[in-house]
C-alpha positions in Angstrom: -26.7 7.7 3.8 -26.0 4.4 3.6 -22.0 3.0 5.5 -19.8 0.9 3.4 -18.7 -2.0 4.8 -15.4 -4.7 3.7 -17.1 -7.3 3.3 -14.7 -9.4 1.3 -10.4 -9.2 1.5 -7.6 -11.3 -0.5 -3.6 -10.8 -1.4 -1.7 -12.1 -3.3 2.4 -12.3 -3.8 5.1 -14.1 -5.9 6.3 -16.9 -5.2 9.4 -16.3 -5.5 11.5 -15.2 -1.9 14.2 -12.7 -2.3 16.4 -12.8 1.4 18.8 -10.9 2.8 21.7 -12.5 1.9 20.0 -13.3 -1.9 20.4 -9.3 -1.9 24.5 -9.9 -1.6 24.9 -12.0 -4.4 24.9 -8.6 -6.5 25.2 -5.4 -4.2 27.4 -4.4 -1.2 24.9 -5.3 2.1 24.2 -7.7 5.0 21.1 -9.5 6.4 22.6 -7.4 9.8 22.5 -4.0 7.9 19.2 -4.2 6.5 17.3 -5.5 9.1 18.8 -3.0 11.6 17.4 0.0 9.4 14.0 -1.9 7.8 13.2 -4.8 9.7 12.9 -6.4 6.9 14.2 -9.9 6.6 12.8 -11.0 2.9 11.1 -9.8 0.1 9.0 -11.3 -2.9 10.1 -9.7 -6.4 8.1 -11.2 -9.4 9.8 -13.6 -11.7 9.8 -12.9 -15.2 8.8 -16.0 -16.8 6.0 -16.8 -14.1 3.6 -14.2 -15.8 3.2 -11.7 -12.9 2.1 -8.1 -13.4 0.4 -5.1 -11.7 -2.6 -6.0 -13.0 -2.2 -9.4 -12.6 -1.4 -9.6 -9.5 -3.9 -7.4 -8.8 -6.7 -10.2 -10.7 -5.4 -12.7 -8.6 -5.9 -11.2 -5.3 -9.3 -10.0 -6.1 -10.8 -13.1 -7.2 -10.0 -14.5 -3.5 -11.7 -11.0 -2.0 -14.8 -11.3 -4.6 -15.1 -14.8 -3.5 -15.1 -14.3 0.3 -17.4 -11.5 -0.2 -20.4 -14.2 -1.0 -21.0 -11.8 -4.2 -21.0 -12.8 -7.9 -18.6 -10.7 -9.4 -21.2 -9.5 -11.6 -22.2 -7.6 -8.0 -19.3 -5.4 -8.8 -20.0 -1.8 -10.3 -17.2 -0.2 -10.1 -13.0 -0.3 -9.5 -11.1 1.9 -8.3 -7.6 0.7 -8.3 -4.3 1.9 -6.9 -0.5 1.4 -7.7 2.3 3.6 -9.0 3.6 0.6 -11.2 1.3 0.5 -13.5 2.0 -2.3 -16.8 1.4 0.7 -19.1 2.6 4.1 -18.7 -1.3 4.4 -19.8 -3.9 2.8 -19.5 -3.9 2.0 -16.1 -4.6 -1.6 -14.1 -7.9 -0.3 -13.7 -9.2 -1.2 -17.0 -7.2 -4.4 -17.3 -8.5 -6.4 -14.2 -12.0 -5.5 -15.4 -11.5 -6.9 -18.7 -9.5 -9.7 -16.9 -12.6 -10.6 -14.3 -15.3 -10.3 -17.2 -17.1 -7.9 -15.9 -19.5 -5.7 -18.1 -18.5 -1.7 -18.7 -18.4 -0.9 -15.4 -16.1 1.9 -14.4 -12.3 1.9 -14.0 -10.8 4.5 -11.9 -6.8 4.6 -11.7 -5.3 6.1 -8.0 -1.9 7.4 -7.8 -1.3 8.1 -4.4 1.9 5.5 -4.1 2.1 4.9 -0.5 -0.8 6.1 0.4 -2.7 4.5 -2.5 -4.8 2.1 -0.6 -5.7 5.3 1.7 -6.5 7.2 -0.9 -8.7 4.5 -2.8 -10.8 3.2 0.4 -11.9 7.1 0.4 -13.2 7.4 -2.7 -14.9 4.3 -2.7 -16.5 5.0 0.6 -17.8 8.7 -1.1 -18.7 6.9 -3.7 -21.0 4.2 -1.5 -22.2 6.3 1.4 -23.9 9.0 -1.3 -25.3 5.7 -3.4 -24.0 5.9 -6.6 -22.3 2.6 -6.2 -23.1 -1.2 -4.3 -20.1 -3.0 -4.5 -17.1 -1.3 -5.4 -13.8 -4.0 -6.0 -11.2 -1.5 -3.9 -7.1 -3.1 -5.1 -3.5 -2.0 -4.5 -1.1 -3.6 -6.4 3.0 -3.2 -6.6 5.7 -4.4 -9.1 8.7 -2.4 -8.2 11.2 -5.0 -9.0 11.6 -5.0 -12.7 12.5 -1.1 -12.1 15.0 -1.3 -8.9 19.1 -0.2 -9.3 19.8 -4.1 -8.1 23.8 -2.6 -7.4 25.5 -1.5 -4.2 25.0 2.5 -5.3 21.2 1.6 -4.9 20.6 -0.4 -2.3 19.7 2.4 0.0 16.1 2.6 -1.8 16.2 -1.6 -3.6 16.5 -2.8 -0.3 13.3 -2.0 0.6 10.7 -2.4 -1.9 8.7 -5.6 -3.0 6.6 -7.2 -5.4 2.6 -7.8 -4.2 -1.1 -7.1 -4.5 -4.4 -6.7 -2.7 -7.7 -6.4 -2.5 -11.5 -5.1 -0.6 -14.3 -5.6 -1.9 -16.4 -2.4 -0.5 -20.8 -3.0 -0.3 -23.6 -1.0 1.3 -24.7 -1.5 4.4 -27.0 0.3 6.1 -26.0 -1.1 9.7 -25.2 2.5 11.8 -22.1 2.6 13.4 -20.9 0.0 11.6 -18.1 0.0 8.5 -15.7 2.8 7.7 -17.0 5.9 9.9 -14.7 8.1 8.3 -11.7 8.9 5.9 -9.3 11.7 5.8 -6.4 12.6 3.5 -3.7 15.2 3.5 -1.0 15.9 1.4 2.6 18.6 1.2 3.8 18.5 -2.9 6.8 21.1 -1.1 8.8 17.7 -0.2 8.0 16.3 -3.5 11.3 15.6 -4.7 12.4 14.0 -0.9 10.6 10.9 -2.2 10.5 10.4 -6.1 10.9 8.5 -9.3 11.7 11.5 -12.4 11.6 10.0 -15.6 10.6 8.3 -17.4 7.9 11.3 -17.9 6.9 13.9 -19.7 9.8 15.5 -18.0 13.0 13.1 -18.5 11.2 11.1 -22.3 12.8 7.7 -22.7 14.4 9.2 -25.9 16.2 11.7 -23.9 17.5 9.1 -21.9 18.8 7.4 -24.7 20.1 10.1 -26.4 22.1 11.0 -23.1 23.7 7.7 -23.3 24.9 8.3 -20.0 25.1 4.8 -17.4 25.6 8.0 -14.3 21.8 8.8 -15.3 19.5 7.6 -12.3 17.1 9.4 -12.7 14.3 6.7 -14.1 15.9 5.4 -10.5 13.5 5.6 -7.6 15.0 8.5 -5.6 14.4 9.1 -1.4 15.7 11.3 1.2 15.7 8.2 3.9 16.1 10.5 6.8 14.3 13.1 5.8 11.0 10.8 4.8 11.6 9.2 8.6 11.1 12.1 10.3 7.9 13.4 8.6 6.2 9.7 7.9 6.8 9.6 12.2 4.9 12.7 12.5 2.2 12.4 10.1 1.2 9.2 11.1 0.7 10.4 14.4 -1.5 13.8 12.6 -4.1 11.1 10.9 -4.8 8.7 13.4 -5.2 11.5 16.1 -7.7 12.8 13.0 -9.3 10.2 12.9 -9.8 9.2 17.2 -11.1 12.6 17.2 -13.4 13.2 14.1 -15.0 9.9 16.2 -15.0 11.1 19.4 -12.7 8.0 20.0 -9.1 7.8 22.4 -5.8 5.6 21.4 -7.0 3.2 24.0 -10.3 2.2 21.9 -8.1 0.9 19.0 -8.1 -2.9 18.4 -6.5 -3.1 15.5 -3.5 -0.5 14.0 -3.0 -1.2 10.5 0.2 0.6 9.2 0.9 1.1 6.0 4.5 -1.2 5.7 7.5 1.5 4.9 9.6 0.6 7.7 9.3 -1.4 10.8 11.0 1.4 13.0 8.6 3.5 11.8 5.5 1.4 12.8 7.4 0.8 16.6 7.7 4.7 16.7 4.1 4.6 16.2 2.9 1.8 18.9 5.4 3.5 21.4 3.9 6.7 21.0 -0.1 5.5 21.2 0.9 3.1 23.8 -0.6 0.0 21.8 0.2 -4.3 22.9 1.8 -5.9 20.2 -1.8 -7.2 19.8 -3.1 -4.6 18.5 -0.6 -3.5 15.5 0.2 -5.5 12.8 3.1 -5.8 10.6 4.5 -7.9 8.3 7.4 -5.6 6.5 9.5 -8.6 8.2 8.5 -10.6 5.4 7.5 -9.0 2.0 9.4 -5.2 2.1 7.9 -2.0 1.4 5.0 -2.9 -0.9 3.8 0.5 -1.1 -0.6 0.7 -2.6 -0.5 -3.0 -1.7 0.9 -2.7 1.9 -2.0 -1.4 4.0 -4.5 -3.8 2.3 -2.2 -7.3 2.3 -1.6 -6.3 6.3 -5.0 -6.0 7.1 -6.1 -9.1 4.6 -3.3 -11.3 7.3 -4.5 -9.8 10.4 -8.1 -10.8 9.1 -6.4 -14.1 8.1 -5.1 -15.1 11.2 -8.8 -14.2 13.9 -6.4 -10.7 15.0 -9.8 -8.8 13.7 -13.2 -9.6 15.5 -16.7 -8.2 15.0 -17.1 -4.6 16.2 -13.2 -4.2 17.3 -11.7 -0.5 16.1 -9.1 -1.0 12.9 -7.4 1.9 12.1 -5.5 1.8 8.6 -3.0 4.8 8.1 -0.2 5.1 5.9 2.2 8.2 4.4 4.3 8.2 1.5 5.4 10.4 -1.7 4.1 13.3 -2.1 4.4 14.1 0.3 1.0 12.2 0.8 -0.9 10.7 4.3 -4.0 9.4 5.1 -6.1 7.2 7.8 -9.1 4.9 7.4 -11.0 4.6 10.8 -13.5 1.5 10.6 -16.1 0.0 12.9 -15.7 -3.5 12.4 
C-alpha cells in the first residue's frame, strides 16, 4: 500500500480587511465584545468588485500549491473541493477549478462537511492514493461567507465570526514508510444538526416560498448557531478526535510537534492546548486575523505555519476540526 504525502501548500485571502471597529458601522458591537468572546480582531470579506468567488479563491490557492509541489498542473489527476458556500447551488466548485486550471477531464469531487470539510477531504484523498487509484490529488478548502451573513445587530452573534478565504494542498503518492498521512479519523452526530445550520434556500425552503412569504423577520436563509451548545460539544469532540488519532499510531500527546485546530473560536483552541499541555510553539492559531473560514481554516493555518518555518521534517503534525452536522475528525501526519 502506498502512503500519501503533502507536497505543496498554498492559500489565498481577499485583500479587503474588515476590523471589529468597521463592524460598528452597521451593528451594535465593539472590538472588546468580539475579542472577549472569539479572539477575533479582523477578518477578510470579499469586495464584490474584486471578482473573487469561492471557486476563484480556490483556484488562486491551488496555483500556489501546485507550483510549490514542483509538479506540472497536468500531473494532477483528481480534485477534492470542500466548501459550504459554492458559487452555485449546483454544480460544485471542483469542476470550476478544473476548468480554471485548464486540466484534462479528471474527476472532481465536492465535499459538504462545513468546518470539518478539509479534514474529510484529506481523508478521502488519502484513501484514493493509498489504494493506488490516483497519484497526485489537489485538495481545496474555500469559503465565501460574507455575502450570506446577517450584518445587522440581529445577526451579530454569528456574522462577526466568519471570514472569507481559501487554501489548497497537493497530496502525492509516496513509498516512504512512516511519512505522510499516518491515519485519518471521521465522525458525525446528526441529532444535533439544527444547532448549527443554514435552513434555506434549500429543498425544504425554496426561494419562491421565501419570496411569497415576503416576511422580513424570516431569518431561515441566514446561518443559525446555538453558540454555547456548540462550544460545549466542540471542546469534547476535539479532544476525542486527537486522542483517537494518537492512540491509533501508538503516540502520546508529548509526541505532538504542531497542532493545527480548526479556527472556530480562540477560546476553544486555548482550552484544547491547555488540556493537552502543549506549549505555545506547538499550536498554531490565526483566527485573530481571518476569523472562522470554515472548510478553509485548517489549510490556511497549516500553510501559514509551514511558511513561517514552524513545521519541520519528521515533525508530528495533528489537524483537527469540529463543526456543523455535527461532524468532527483528525488527521495525523508525519512531515
